Amino acid sequence: MQKLAQHHLKEIGEYYPGLRLESCDDDFATYTGMIAFSANYCNHGLVAEQFNVKIVFPLTDTFAVPTAEETGGRIPREPDFHINPDGTMCLGAPLAVCRKLKQDSSLKAFIDNQVIHFLYGYCIKKKYGYWPFDELAHGGKGIVEYYKDFFKTDSELAILELLKIIVEDNYRGHVPCPCGSGSRLRNCHGPEIREIKEQQSREQFFSDFVDCLKIYTDAGNKMPRRLLTKRLRSYWSRMADKTADTT
Ligand SMILES: [Zn+2]
């Protein structure tokens, strides 16, 4: 994998000469160093800046999600600046990051389209006090928003049922679509499900499902019994064990 990691580096060398390959294993390459850019997205203002970053980029064709971290200590590690609890940049819902990468899976595209985009957003926020792009809410809320937008529905319950189909790998086109439109799944939300189901891992879909479920039940809604999958039951009993362990 060293070869592929070097190949990526060579490809970006002309554009981001300040980055170097720090390490790599079978699955990921870690690049660190400085990236400089000059950008003006949607006329929010010209930004010419440089940042120290650490980029962890997947080398296999699995569903691994790349991450980026600002390492110069300039961006406060707070949700307000869209920094995840683990210190990485919140580049969007995991599925959104994967889908963007699917369009162009090069390291250069990831830096250009996602990392620089984020850093530009930070610079505008710092200078003018607002985030220049559609601001995804933090954590589970952001994931729900992403799926609402993707499935074009306001119903959190419909999102849960659609995600459940992916989590359980149980797509049947002839059943009524869970969004309640009255159409068969294949003529309604079926194409969206088929489009995204191979775009991230089943584990990640399950994690998204759990996040959406938490938002749904935290709002005072009761979880319909039909959503209680076998996997969800074992997940919750594991969570219960974990909580018991720490007390
Ligand atoms: Zn539907």
XYZ file of C-alpha atoms and ligand atoms in Angstrom:
248
model
C 0.000 0.000 0.000
C 3.057 2.208 0.351
C 3.052 2.470 -3.435
C -0.521 3.746 -3.620
C 0.087 6.168 -0.764
C 3.113 7.553 -2.632
C 1.101 7.724 -5.830
C -1.510 9.936 -4.140
C 1.255 12.159 -2.801
C 2.837 12.509 -6.218
C -0.513 13.463 -7.676
C -1.020 16.331 -5.239
C 2.647 17.396 -5.137
C 2.179 20.170 -7.631
C -0.794 21.646 -5.759
C 0.048 20.934 -2.129
C 3.829 20.637 -1.906
C 3.712 21.202 1.851
C 2.150 17.793 2.531
C 4.182 14.692 3.208
C 3.352 11.065 3.777
C 3.780 10.463 7.461
C 2.800 6.817 7.686
C 0.673 4.168 6.100
C -0.650 0.696 6.739
C -2.851 -1.634 4.716
C -5.923 0.544 5.054
C -4.959 4.186 5.516
C -2.280 6.695 4.607
C -1.617 9.628 6.907
C -0.472 12.868 5.315
C 0.654 15.835 7.390
C 1.899 19.296 6.678
C 0.731 22.621 5.379
C -1.826 23.312 2.701
C -2.184 26.753 1.179
C -5.192 27.860 -0.805
C -6.906 30.834 -2.264
C -10.634 30.532 -2.691
C -13.811 32.509 -3.038
C -16.831 30.260 -2.736
C -20.164 31.763 -3.807
C -18.722 35.257 -3.429
C -18.513 35.186 0.334
C -15.108 36.803 -0.039
C -11.620 35.917 -1.135
C -9.650 33.881 1.353
C -5.937 33.225 0.886
C -4.721 31.157 3.785
C -2.621 28.274 4.920
C -3.256 25.662 7.575
C -1.415 22.757 9.094
C -3.417 19.604 8.697
C -3.380 15.893 9.201
C -5.303 13.891 6.637
C -6.111 10.213 7.044
C -7.043 8.806 3.674
C -8.315 5.287 2.900
C -6.212 3.163 0.563
C -8.644 0.329 0.020
C -11.856 0.290 -1.880
C -13.857 -0.311 1.271
C -16.267 2.114 2.848
C -13.668 3.763 5.031
C -14.276 7.483 5.435
C -11.354 9.919 5.109
C -10.800 12.427 7.895
C -8.982 15.728 8.241
C -7.775 17.588 11.283
C -6.372 21.087 11.681
C -3.165 20.655 13.689
C -1.906 24.198 14.138
C -4.232 24.927 17.057
C -6.040 27.712 15.241
C -9.557 26.329 15.071
C -11.239 26.055 18.472
C -12.248 22.474 19.144
C -15.875 23.343 19.571
C -19.054 22.204 17.865
C -19.659 25.859 16.902
C -16.717 25.598 14.538
C -17.857 22.204 13.309
C -15.108 20.242 14.971
C -16.062 16.686 15.944
C -15.482 15.450 19.500
C -12.424 13.532 18.234
C -10.863 16.751 16.894
C -11.491 16.066 13.191
C -13.353 18.479 10.938
C -17.047 17.822 10.584
C -17.202 17.571 6.807
C -20.848 16.529 6.762
C -22.864 13.386 7.330
C -20.668 10.299 6.755
C -22.790 9.315 3.769
C -22.317 12.771 2.243
C -18.523 12.509 2.611
C -18.563 9.051 0.988
C -20.815 10.119 -1.850
C -18.597 13.082 -2.694
C -15.572 10.806 -2.689
C -17.360 8.343 -4.963
C -17.552 11.007 -7.651
C -13.780 11.429 -7.605
C -11.817 9.187 -5.283
C -8.477 10.980 -5.521
C -6.766 12.586 -2.551
C -6.649 15.834 -4.502
C -10.427 15.852 -4.911
C -10.877 15.190 -1.200
C -8.614 18.119 -0.292
C -10.058 20.460 -2.947
C -13.726 19.684 -2.436
C -13.967 18.867 1.234
C -10.959 20.024 3.279
C -10.445 23.423 1.595
C -14.202 23.899 1.537
C -14.271 23.404 5.297
C -11.255 25.647 5.965
C -12.777 28.359 3.781
C -15.965 28.081 5.831
C -13.983 28.469 9.035
C -12.190 31.585 7.739
C -15.476 33.262 6.811
C -17.005 32.300 10.139
C -14.007 33.741 11.975
C -13.992 36.939 9.955
C -17.703 37.655 9.568
C -19.332 35.480 12.198
C -21.376 33.246 9.927
C -20.852 29.894 8.294
C -21.101 30.417 4.519
C -22.607 27.070 3.601
C -25.752 25.211 4.488
C -25.048 24.492 8.066
C -25.672 20.935 9.092
C -26.695 20.636 12.742
C -24.366 18.745 15.063
C -24.373 15.030 15.659
C -27.538 13.009 15.181
C -29.584 16.082 14.294
C -27.300 16.751 11.343
C -27.688 13.168 10.180
C -31.473 13.412 10.318
C -31.321 16.675 8.348
C -29.108 15.063 5.760
C -31.509 12.168 5.218
C -34.547 14.475 5.199
C -32.925 16.355 2.397
C -31.764 13.245 0.565
C -35.094 11.388 0.768
C -37.057 14.633 0.348
C -39.292 13.931 3.288
C -40.034 15.645 6.581
C -41.008 12.431 8.268
C -38.403 11.103 10.683
C -40.371 7.902 10.931
C -40.138 7.390 7.160
C -36.365 7.912 7.348
C -36.104 5.308 10.084
C -38.114 2.801 8.095
C -36.119 3.452 4.922
C -32.826 3.067 6.801
C -34.109 -0.107 8.396
C -34.506 -1.637 4.945
C -30.814 -0.944 4.237
C -29.636 -2.055 7.682
C -31.476 -5.352 7.338
C -30.649 -5.737 3.654
C -34.306 -6.372 3.069
C -35.219 -4.510 -0.096
C -38.495 -5.665 -1.631
C -39.704 -3.428 -4.413
C -43.320 -4.553 -4.405
C -44.143 -3.577 -0.796
C -45.792 -0.225 -0.065
C -43.203 2.515 0.451
C -42.836 3.284 4.171
C -43.120 7.018 3.481
C -46.853 6.554 3.216
C -47.224 7.764 -0.359
C -49.307 4.734 -1.257
C -46.907 3.766 -4.046
C -44.848 0.616 -4.152
C -41.331 1.008 -2.827
C -39.804 0.533 -6.275
C -41.853 3.406 -7.674
C -41.234 5.710 -4.722
C -38.133 5.738 -2.482
C -36.742 2.492 -3.905
C -34.306 4.124 -6.354
C -32.782 6.266 -3.560
C -32.295 3.213 -1.376
C -30.649 1.296 -4.190
C -28.471 4.273 -4.980
C -26.976 4.679 -1.513
C -26.956 1.169 -0.113
C -23.540 0.354 -1.577
C -22.102 3.753 -0.774
C -21.270 3.212 2.848
C -20.946 0.224 5.136
C -23.924 -1.495 6.729
C -22.366 -0.671 10.110
C -22.386 3.025 9.272
C -26.024 2.828 8.159
C -26.843 1.139 11.421
C -25.052 3.863 13.330
C -27.007 6.494 11.330
C -30.215 4.592 12.085
C -29.471 4.598 15.821
C -28.631 8.333 15.734
C -31.909 9.112 13.957
C -33.818 6.887 16.363
C -32.371 8.751 19.343
C -33.480 12.076 17.891
C -36.921 10.645 17.202
C -37.455 9.220 20.680
C -35.797 12.184 22.462
C -38.519 14.341 20.911
C -41.042 12.334 22.917
C -42.097 9.935 20.173
C -42.648 6.314 20.995
C -40.701 3.850 18.937
C -43.050 1.700 16.875
C -42.510 -1.992 17.606
C -41.884 -2.749 13.952
C -38.684 -0.724 14.118
C -37.249 -2.892 16.849
C -34.960 -5.093 14.803
C -33.126 -8.061 16.260
C -29.907 -6.165 15.715
C -31.258 -3.145 17.547
C -32.220 -5.303 20.504
C -28.721 -6.720 20.789
C -27.268 -3.257 20.297
C -29.295 -1.861 23.164
C -28.507 -4.714 25.471
C -24.810 -4.117 24.720
C -25.276 -0.408 25.472
C -27.003 -1.303 28.724
C -24.048 -3.532 29.623
C -21.638 -0.726 28.857
C -23.481 1.682 31.098
C -23.591 -0.931 33.819
C -19.832 -1.457 33.480
C -18.977 2.159 34.047
C -21.119 2.647 37.132
Zn -41.735 6.704 -0.574
